[in-house]
Coordinates of C-alpha atoms and ligand atoms in Angstrom, one line a residue:
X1 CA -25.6 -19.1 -12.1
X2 CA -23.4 -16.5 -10.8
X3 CA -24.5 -12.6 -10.6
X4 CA -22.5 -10.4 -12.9
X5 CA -20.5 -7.8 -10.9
X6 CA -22.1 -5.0 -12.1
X7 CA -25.3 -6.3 -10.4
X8 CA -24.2 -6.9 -7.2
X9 CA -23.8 -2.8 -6.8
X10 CA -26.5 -0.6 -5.8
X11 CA -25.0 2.3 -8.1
X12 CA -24.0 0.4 -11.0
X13 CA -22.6 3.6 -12.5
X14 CA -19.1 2.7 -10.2
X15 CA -18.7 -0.3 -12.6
X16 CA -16.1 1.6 -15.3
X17 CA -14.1 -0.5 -17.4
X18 CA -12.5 2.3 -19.5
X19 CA -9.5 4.9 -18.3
X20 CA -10.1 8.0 -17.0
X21 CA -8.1 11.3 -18.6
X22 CA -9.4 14.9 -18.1
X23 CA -13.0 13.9 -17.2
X24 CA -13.4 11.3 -19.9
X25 CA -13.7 8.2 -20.2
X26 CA -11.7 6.5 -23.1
X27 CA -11.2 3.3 -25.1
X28 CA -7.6 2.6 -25.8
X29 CA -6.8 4.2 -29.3
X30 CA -6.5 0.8 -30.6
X31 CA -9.8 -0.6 -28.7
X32 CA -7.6 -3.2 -26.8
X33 CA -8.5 -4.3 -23.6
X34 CA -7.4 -7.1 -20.6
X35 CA -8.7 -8.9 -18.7
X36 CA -9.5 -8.6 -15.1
X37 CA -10.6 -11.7 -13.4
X38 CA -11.8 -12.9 -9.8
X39 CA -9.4 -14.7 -8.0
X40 CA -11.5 -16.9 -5.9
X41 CA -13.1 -18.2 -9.4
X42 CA -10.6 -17.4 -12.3
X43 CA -13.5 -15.7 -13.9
X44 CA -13.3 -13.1 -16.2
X45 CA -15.6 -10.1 -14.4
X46 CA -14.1 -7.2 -16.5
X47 CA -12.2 -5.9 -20.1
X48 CA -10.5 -2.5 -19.2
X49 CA -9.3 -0.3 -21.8
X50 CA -5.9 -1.3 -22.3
X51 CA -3.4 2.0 -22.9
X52 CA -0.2 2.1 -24.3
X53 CA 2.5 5.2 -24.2
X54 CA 0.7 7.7 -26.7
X55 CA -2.1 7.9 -24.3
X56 CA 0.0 8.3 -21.3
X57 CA 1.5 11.5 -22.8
X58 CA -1.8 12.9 -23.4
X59 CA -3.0 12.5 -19.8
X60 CA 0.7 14.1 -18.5
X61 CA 0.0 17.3 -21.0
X62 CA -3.5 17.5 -19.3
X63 CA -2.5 16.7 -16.1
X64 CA 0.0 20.2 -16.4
X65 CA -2.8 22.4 -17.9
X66 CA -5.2 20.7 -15.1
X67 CA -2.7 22.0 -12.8
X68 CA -1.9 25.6 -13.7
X69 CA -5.7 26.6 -12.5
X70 CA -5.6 24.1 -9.7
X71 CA -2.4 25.7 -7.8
X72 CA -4.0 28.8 -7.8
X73 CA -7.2 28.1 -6.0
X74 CA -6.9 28.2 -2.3
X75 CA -6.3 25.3 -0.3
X76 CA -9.5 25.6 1.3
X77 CA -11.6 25.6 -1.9
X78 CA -9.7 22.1 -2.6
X79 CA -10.5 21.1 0.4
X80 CA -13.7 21.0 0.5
X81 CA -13.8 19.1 -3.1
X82 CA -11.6 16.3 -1.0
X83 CA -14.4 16.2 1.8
X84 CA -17.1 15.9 -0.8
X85 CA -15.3 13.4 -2.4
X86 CA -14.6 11.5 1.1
X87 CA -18.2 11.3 2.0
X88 CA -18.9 10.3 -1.6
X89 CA -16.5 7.3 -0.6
X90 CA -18.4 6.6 2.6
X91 CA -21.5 6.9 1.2
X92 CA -20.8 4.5 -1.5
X93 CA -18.8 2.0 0.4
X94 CA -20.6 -0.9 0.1
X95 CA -20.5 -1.0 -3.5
X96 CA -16.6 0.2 -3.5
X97 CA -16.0 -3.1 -0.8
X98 CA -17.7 -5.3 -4.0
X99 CA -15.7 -3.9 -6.4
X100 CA -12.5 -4.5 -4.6
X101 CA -13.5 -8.5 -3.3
X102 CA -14.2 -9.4 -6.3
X103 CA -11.0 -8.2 -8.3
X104 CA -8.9 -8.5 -5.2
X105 CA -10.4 -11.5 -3.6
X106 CA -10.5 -10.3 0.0
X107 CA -13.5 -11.0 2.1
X108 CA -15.9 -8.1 2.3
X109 CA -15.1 -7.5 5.7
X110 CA -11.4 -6.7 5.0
X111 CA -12.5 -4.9 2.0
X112 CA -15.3 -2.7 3.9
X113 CA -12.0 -1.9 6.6
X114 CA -10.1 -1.1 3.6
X115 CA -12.4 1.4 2.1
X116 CA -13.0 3.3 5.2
X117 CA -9.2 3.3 5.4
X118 CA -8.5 4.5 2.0
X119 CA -11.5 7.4 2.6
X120 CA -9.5 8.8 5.9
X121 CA -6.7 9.4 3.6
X122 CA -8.8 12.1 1.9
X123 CA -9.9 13.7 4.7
X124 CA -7.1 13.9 6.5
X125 CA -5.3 15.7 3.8
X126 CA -7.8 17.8 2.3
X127 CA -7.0 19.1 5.9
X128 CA -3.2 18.9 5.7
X129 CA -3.6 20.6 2.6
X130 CA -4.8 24.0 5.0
X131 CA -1.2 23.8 7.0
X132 CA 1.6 24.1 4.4
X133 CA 3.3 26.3 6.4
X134 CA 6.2 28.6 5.4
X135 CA 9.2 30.1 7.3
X136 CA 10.2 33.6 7.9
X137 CA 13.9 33.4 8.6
X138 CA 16.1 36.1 10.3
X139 CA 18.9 37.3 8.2
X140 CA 22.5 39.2 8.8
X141 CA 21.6 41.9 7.1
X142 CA 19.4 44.4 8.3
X143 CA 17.4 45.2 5.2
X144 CA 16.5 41.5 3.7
X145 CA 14.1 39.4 4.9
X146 CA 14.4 35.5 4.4
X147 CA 11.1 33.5 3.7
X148 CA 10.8 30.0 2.9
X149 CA 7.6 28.8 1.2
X150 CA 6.5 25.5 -0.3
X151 CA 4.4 25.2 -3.6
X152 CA 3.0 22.1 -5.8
X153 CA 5.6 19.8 -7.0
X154 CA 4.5 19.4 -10.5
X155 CA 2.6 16.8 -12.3
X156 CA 2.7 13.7 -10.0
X157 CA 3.0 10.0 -11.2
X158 CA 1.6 7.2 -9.2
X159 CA 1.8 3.5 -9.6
X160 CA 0.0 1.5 -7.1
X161 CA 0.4 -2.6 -6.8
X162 CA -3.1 -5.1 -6.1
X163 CA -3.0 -5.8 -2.5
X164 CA -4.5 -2.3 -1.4
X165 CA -6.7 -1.5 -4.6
X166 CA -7.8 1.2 -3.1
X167 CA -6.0 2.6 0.0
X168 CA -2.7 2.8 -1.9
X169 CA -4.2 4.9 -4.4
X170 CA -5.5 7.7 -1.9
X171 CA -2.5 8.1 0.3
X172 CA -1.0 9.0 -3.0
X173 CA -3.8 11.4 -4.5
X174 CA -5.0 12.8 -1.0
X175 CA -1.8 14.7 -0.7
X176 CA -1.2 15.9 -4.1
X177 CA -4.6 16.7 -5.0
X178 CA -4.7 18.8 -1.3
X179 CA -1.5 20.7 -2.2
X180 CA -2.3 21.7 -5.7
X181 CA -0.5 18.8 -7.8
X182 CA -2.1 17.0 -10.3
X183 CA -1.9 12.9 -10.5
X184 CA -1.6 10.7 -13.5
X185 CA -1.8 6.8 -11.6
X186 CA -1.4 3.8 -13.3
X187 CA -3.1 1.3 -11.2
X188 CA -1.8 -2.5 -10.9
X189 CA -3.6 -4.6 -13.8
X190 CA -5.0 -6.9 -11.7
X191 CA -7.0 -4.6 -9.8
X192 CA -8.2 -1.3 -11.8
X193 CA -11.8 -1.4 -11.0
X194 CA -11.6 0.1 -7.7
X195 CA -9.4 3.6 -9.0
X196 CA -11.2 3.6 -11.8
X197 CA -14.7 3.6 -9.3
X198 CA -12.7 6.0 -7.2
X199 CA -11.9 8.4 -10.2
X200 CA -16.5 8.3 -10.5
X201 CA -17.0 9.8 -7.6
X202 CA -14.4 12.5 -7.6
X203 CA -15.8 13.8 -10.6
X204 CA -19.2 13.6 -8.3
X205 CA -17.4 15.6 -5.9
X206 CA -16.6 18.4 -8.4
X207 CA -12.9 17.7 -8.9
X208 CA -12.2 19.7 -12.2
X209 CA -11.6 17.3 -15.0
X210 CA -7.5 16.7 -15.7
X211 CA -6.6 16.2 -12.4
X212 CA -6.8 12.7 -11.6
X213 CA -6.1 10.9 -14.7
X214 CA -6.0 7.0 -14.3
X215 CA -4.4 5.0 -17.6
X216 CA -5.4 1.7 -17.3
X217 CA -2.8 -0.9 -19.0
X218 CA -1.7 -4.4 -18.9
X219 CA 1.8 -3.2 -20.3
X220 CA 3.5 -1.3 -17.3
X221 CA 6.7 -1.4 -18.8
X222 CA 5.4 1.2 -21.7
X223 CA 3.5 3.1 -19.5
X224 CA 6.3 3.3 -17.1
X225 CA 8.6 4.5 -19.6
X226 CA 6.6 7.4 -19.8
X227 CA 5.7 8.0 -16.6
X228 CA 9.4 8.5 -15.5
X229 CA 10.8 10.1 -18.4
X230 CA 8.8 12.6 -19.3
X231 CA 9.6 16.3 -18.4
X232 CA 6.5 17.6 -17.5
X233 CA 6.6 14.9 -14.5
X234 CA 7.7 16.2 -11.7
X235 CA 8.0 13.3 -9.3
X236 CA 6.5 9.5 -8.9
X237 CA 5.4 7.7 -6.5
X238 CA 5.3 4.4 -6.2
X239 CA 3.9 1.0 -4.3
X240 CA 5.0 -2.4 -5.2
X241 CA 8.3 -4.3 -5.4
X242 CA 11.8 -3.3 -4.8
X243 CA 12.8 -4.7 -7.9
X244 CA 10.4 -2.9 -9.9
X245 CA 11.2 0.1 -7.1
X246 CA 14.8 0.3 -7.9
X247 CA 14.4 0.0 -11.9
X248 CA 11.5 3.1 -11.9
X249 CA 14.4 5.1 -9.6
X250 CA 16.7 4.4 -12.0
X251 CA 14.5 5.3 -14.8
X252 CA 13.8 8.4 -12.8
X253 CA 17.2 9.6 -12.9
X254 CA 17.7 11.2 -16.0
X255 CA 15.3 13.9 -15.4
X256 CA 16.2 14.0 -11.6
X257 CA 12.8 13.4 -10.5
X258 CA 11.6 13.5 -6.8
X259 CA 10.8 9.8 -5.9
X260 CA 8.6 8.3 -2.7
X261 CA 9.0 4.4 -2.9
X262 CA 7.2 2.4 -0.7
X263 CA 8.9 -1.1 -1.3
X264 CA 9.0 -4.7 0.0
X265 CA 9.2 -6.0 3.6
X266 CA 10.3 -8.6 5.4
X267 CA 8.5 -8.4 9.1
X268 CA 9.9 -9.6 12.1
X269 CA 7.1 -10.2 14.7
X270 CA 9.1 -11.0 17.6
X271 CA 7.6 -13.1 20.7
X272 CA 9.3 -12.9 24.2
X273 CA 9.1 -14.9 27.3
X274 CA 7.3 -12.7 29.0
X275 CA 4.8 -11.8 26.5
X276 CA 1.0 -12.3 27.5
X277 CA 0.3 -14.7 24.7
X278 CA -3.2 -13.8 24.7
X279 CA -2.8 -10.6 23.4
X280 CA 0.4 -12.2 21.0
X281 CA -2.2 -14.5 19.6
X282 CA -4.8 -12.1 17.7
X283 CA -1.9 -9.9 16.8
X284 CA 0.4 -13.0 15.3
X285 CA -3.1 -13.8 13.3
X286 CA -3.6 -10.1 11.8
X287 CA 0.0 -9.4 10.9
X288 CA 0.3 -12.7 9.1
X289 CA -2.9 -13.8 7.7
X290 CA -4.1 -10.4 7.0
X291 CA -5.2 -10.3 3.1
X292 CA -4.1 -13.9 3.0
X293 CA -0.6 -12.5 4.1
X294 CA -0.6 -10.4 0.8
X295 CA 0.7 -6.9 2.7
X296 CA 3.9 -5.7 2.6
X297 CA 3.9 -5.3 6.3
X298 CA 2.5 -8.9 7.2
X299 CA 4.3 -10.8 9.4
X300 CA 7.7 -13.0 7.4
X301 CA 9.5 -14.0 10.3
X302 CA 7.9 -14.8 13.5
X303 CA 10.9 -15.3 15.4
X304 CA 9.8 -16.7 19.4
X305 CA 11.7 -17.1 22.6
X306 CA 12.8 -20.7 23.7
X307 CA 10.2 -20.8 26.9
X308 CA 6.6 -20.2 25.2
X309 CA 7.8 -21.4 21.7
X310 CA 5.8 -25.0 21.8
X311 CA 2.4 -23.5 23.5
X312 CA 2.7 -20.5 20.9
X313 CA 2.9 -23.2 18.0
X314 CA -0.2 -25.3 20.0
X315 CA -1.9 -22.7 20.1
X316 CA -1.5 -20.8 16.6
X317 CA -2.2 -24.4 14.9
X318 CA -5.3 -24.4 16.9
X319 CA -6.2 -21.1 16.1
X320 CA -5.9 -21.5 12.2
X321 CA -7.4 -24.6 12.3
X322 CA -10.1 -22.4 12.3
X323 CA -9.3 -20.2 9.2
X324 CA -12.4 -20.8 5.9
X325 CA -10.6 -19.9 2.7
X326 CA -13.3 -19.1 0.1
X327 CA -15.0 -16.4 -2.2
X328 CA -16.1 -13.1 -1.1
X329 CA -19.5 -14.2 -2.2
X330 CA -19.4 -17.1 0.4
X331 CA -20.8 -15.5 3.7
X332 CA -18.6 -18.5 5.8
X333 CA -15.0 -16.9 4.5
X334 CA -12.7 -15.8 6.9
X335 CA -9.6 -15.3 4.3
X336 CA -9.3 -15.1 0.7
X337 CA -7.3 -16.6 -2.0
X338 CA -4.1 -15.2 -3.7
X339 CA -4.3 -12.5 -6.3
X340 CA -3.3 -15.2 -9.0
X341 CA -2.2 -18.9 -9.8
X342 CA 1.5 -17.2 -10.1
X343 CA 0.9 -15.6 -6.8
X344 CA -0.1 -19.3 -4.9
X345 CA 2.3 -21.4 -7.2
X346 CA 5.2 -18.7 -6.0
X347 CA 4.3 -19.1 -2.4
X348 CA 4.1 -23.2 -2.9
X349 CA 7.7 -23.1 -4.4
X350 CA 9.0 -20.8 -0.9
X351 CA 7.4 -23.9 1.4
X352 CA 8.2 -26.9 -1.0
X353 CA 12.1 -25.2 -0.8
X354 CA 11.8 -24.7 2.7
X355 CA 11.0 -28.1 3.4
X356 CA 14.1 -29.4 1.7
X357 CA 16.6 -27.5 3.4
X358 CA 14.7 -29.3 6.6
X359 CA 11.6 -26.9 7.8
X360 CA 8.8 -29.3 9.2
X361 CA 5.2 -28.6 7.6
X362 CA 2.8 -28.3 10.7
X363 CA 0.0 -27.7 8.8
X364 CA -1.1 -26.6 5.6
X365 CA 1.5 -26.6 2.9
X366 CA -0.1 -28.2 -0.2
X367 CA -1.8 -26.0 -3.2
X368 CA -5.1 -26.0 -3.0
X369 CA -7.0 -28.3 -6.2
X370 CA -8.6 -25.0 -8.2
X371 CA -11.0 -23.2 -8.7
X372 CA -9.1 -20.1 -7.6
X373 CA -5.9 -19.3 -6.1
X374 CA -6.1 -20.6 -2.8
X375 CA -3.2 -21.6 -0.7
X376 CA -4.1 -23.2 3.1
X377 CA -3.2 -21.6 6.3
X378 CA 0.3 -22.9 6.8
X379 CA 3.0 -22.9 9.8
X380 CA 6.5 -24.0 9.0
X381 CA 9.1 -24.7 11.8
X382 CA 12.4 -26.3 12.6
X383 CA 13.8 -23.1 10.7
X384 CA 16.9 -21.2 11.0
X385 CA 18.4 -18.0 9.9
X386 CA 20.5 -20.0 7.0
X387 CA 17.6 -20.8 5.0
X388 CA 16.3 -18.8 1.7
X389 CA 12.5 -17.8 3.2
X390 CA 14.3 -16.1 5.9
X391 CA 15.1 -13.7 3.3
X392 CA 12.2 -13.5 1.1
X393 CA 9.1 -12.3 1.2
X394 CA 6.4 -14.6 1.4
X395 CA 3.2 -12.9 0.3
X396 CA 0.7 -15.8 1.7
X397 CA -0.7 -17.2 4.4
X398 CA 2.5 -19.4 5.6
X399 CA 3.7 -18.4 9.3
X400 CA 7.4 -19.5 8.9
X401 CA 8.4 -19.4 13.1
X402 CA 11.8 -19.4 14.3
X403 CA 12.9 -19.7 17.9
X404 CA 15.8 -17.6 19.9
X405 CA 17.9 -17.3 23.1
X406 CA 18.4 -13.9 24.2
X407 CA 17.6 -10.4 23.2
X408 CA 20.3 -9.8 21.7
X409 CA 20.1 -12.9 19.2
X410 CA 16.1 -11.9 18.7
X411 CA 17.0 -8.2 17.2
X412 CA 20.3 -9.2 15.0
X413 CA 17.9 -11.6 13.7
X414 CA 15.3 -9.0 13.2
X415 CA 17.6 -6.5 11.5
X416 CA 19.4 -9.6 9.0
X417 CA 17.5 -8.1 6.3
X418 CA 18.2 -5.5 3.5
X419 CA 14.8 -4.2 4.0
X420 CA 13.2 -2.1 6.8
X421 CA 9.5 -1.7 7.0
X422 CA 7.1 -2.5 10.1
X423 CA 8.8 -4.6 13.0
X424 CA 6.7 -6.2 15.8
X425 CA 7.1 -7.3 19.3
X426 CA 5.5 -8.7 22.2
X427 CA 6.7 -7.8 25.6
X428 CA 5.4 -6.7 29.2
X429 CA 8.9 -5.3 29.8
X430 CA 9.3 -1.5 30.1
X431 CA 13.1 -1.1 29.6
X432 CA 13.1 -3.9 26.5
X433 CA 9.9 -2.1 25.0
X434 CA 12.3 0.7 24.4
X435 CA 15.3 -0.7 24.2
X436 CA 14.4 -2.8 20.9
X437 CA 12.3 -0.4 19.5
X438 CA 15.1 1.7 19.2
X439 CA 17.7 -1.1 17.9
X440 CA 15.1 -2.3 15.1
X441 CA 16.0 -0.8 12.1
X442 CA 12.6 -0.4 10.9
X443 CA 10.0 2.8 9.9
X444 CA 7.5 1.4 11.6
X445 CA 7.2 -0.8 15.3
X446 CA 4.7 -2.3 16.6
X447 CA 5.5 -2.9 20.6
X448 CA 2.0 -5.8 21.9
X449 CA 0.2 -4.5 18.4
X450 CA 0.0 -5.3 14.8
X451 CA -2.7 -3.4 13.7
X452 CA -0.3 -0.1 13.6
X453 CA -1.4 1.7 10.3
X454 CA -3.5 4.9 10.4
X455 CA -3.9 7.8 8.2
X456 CA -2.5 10.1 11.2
X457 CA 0.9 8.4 11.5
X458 CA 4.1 8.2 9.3
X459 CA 4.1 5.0 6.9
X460 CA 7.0 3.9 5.3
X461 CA 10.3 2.0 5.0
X462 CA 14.4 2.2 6.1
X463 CA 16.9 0.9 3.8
X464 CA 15.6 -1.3 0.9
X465 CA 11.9 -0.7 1.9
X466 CA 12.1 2.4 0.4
X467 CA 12.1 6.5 1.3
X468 CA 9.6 9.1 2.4
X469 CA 6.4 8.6 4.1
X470 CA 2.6 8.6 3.7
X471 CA -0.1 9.7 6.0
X472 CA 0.4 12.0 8.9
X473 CA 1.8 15.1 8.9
X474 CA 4.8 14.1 6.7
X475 CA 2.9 12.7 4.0
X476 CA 2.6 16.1 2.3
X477 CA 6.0 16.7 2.3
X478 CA 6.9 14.7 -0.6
X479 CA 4.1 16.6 -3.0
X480 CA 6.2 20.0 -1.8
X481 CA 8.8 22.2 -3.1
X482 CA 10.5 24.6 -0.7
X483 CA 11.2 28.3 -2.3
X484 CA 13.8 30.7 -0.3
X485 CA 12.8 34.1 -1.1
X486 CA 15.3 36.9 -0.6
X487 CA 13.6 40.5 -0.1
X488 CA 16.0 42.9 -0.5
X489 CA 15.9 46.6 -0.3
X490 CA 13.6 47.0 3.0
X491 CA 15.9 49.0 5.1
Ligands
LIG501 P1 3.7 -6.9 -7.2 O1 4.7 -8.0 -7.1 O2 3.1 -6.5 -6.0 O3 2.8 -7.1 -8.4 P2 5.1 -5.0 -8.8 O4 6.3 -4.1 -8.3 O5 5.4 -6.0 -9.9 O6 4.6 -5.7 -7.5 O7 3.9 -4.1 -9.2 C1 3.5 -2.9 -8.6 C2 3.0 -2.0 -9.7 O8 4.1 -1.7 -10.5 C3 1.9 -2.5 -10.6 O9 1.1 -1.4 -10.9 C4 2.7 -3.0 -11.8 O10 1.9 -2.9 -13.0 C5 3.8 -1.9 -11.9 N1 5.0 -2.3 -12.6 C6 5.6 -3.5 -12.7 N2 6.6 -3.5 -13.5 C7 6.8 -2.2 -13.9 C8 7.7 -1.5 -14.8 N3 8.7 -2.1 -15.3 N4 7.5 -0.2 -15.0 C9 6.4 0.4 -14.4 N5 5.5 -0.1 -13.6 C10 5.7 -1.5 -13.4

């Protein structure tokens, strides 16, 4: 028989199944719920209140009265509600890392690296949140004095996607909370056990009720509409697909909102000559197989050079030959399966399609029988540039590998794409290490690593990928308004 979720968790408190909006927790008005299941089973292991637009407004008109006291404490006193909060994380990360395998479908490992992840977020801006600097700025005339200073946005909406249940959510919140915003999130259906756990032990941590309001909803197109029409919203900020990215800017437009979009990839990981494949190897594995490839900076393209591309494709079969898809539950699993059977039927479609332009299946490329949504560690060659998954984004565990010439050929490869998030290459050249970094047009490169995302450096996308950046220093900018001041009179 298998063990209800809720008692697998040493705190079974985390375990919420109802939204969170200004401290409480609430049914939807109409007692709907949804489902949420477990991907490696296609069990049902939660109902969660199910929201509709009424309830949205109500947690934007709290979030804006949340706010009003929250702006005015000093940065240091919401600081240290943000540490608290970030040990509580820690402390309970076990339990989180449960939570998230089994709605997500990860392995606990990649679910315990997650959680620390999402925590360092918190920290590192309830610290940010102590350096908003101004400016004092010379003027012409003698008696004014210029001054530049930055306060809250407003009333912050966030909509987050599956793949990171949890990380996603705090490189949104850490900032805005730090700063003196308030959040509304809506958190992707498939996964809202992990925010709504995370929204538990901020109120643990003291965070005053209003702030971080979390309306759960199967229907994001109703809860969206809100979200980015009304007033009292003062910018969103969002995770998931460029589709959906584009239509919420869009949407955003007629009350001029600020946006942050964090959007689709389509990774090139490119492998040169030269390259120790040694090191190429482990790096090739975690930027493609990664959350069963289910990251929106995992590895699309792996485009190789004509002298190691046979030994690289000996020796990647080799290696996933070694890959155990299974539950979370299963001690043996190495990978996971996909978030749903949409999700593995979608990525069986890109090979099957593949294949009949003329890719060769090395390994892998058949859906796996059910239970779950499991799709086998797959490597597709005898592509070229012409073909449709050279522009899509997979979002599973298929390495599609292309070969190239010259250097020249390997980056007009890598930049054939409308989007332009995390690039990767392997070289033990000085002069092409810089060189191609600076001629991908990517936010993020990754020059003999893959493992390039941190909560101390910029994240985010050129071009279709999306615009402004989380983590780092910059990731509070977005959560800011700048105000000149004029002082006149002071001659
Ligand atoms: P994915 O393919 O990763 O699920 P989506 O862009 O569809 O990416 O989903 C990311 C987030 O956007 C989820 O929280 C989802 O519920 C939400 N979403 C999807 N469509 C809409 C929409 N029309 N309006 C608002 N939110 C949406």
């Amino acid at each position: 028989m298998t063990v209800q979720l809720v008692d697998q968790l040493n705190d079974p408190k985390l375990f919420r199944q109802q939204a969170y909006i200004n401290g409480q927790w609430l049914d939807a008005d109409n007692n709907d719920t949804f489902a949420v299941t477990d991907p490696a089973t296609g069990k049902i292991i939660a109902n969660v209140a199910n929201l509709g637009a009424a309830q949205t407004v109500a947690a934007i008109e709290v979030a804006d009265q949340a706010m009003r006291q929250w702006r005015l404490q000093s940065a240091k006193t919401r600081a240290d509600i943000l540490e608290c909060w970030h040990q509580l994380i820690l402390h309970n990360s076990e339990d989180l890392a449960i939570i998230m395998s089994a709605e997500q479908g990860k392995t606990l490992a990649e679910s315990r690296g997650e959680i620390g992840y999402s925590a360092s977020f918190i920290k590192w801006f309830a610290e940010e949140g102590k350096r908003v600097y101004g400016d004092v700025i010379p003027l012409a005339q003698s008696d004014r004095r210029g001054i530049a200073i930055k306060q809250p946005i407003g009333v912050v909406a966030a909509i987050t996607p599956w793949n990171f249940p949890s990380a996603m959510i705090t490189r949104k919140v850490g900032p805005a909370l730090s700063v003196g915003c308030a959040v509304v999130l809506k958190p992707a259906a498939e996964t809202p056990l992990s925010a709504l756990a995370l929204a538990e032990l901020a109120e643990r941590a003291g965070l005053p009720a209003g702030l971080f309001n979390i309306v759960t909803s199967e229907d994001a197109v109703a809860v969206g509409a809100e979200l980015t029409s009304h007033p009292l919203v003062k910018k969103l900020t969002f995770t998931g697909s460029t589709p959906v990215g584009k239509l919420l800017m869009a949407q955003c437009a007629s009350t001029v909102k600020r946006t942050s979009m964090e959007l689709g990839g389509n990774a090139p990981i490119i492998v040169f000559d030269d390259a120790d494949l040694d090191l190429v190897l482990p790096g090739v594995i975690n930027a493609k197989f990664r959350n069963s490839g289910q990251t929106c900076i995992s590895a699309n393209r792996i485009i190789v050079q004509e002298g190691i591309y046979q030994e690289f494709i000996a020796r990647l079969s080799m290696a996933v030959a070694e890959f155990n898809f299974g539950a979370y539950t299963d001690k043996g699993s190495s990978h996971g399966p996909l978030i749903t059977a949409t999700a593995a039927k979608n990525v069986d479609e890109k090979v099957k399609r593949a294949v009949a332009e003329g890719a060769t299946v090395v390994c892998g490329g058949q859906l796996s029988e059910g239970p779950g949504y499991f799709y086998p560690a797959t490597i597709l060659v005898d592509l070229n540039s012409d073909m449709a998954i050279f522009q899509e984004e997979i979002f599973g565990p298929v390495a599609a590998v292309y070969s190239f010439k010259t250097e020249q050929q390997a980056v007009d490869m890598a930049n054939d794409t409308p989007f332009g998030l995390a690039a990767y290459f392997y070289t033990e050249n000085m002069r092409r290490s810089w060189k191609v970094s600076e001629a991908l047009e990517y936010g993020m490169v990754g020059v003999n690593e893959t493992a390039i995302s941190a909560e101390v450096v910029p994240f985010g996308g050129f071009k279709e990928s999306g615009q402004g950046r989380e983590g780092s220093k910059y990731g509070v900018d977005d959560y800011l308004e700048i105000k000149y001041i004029c002082m006149g009179n002071i001659g």
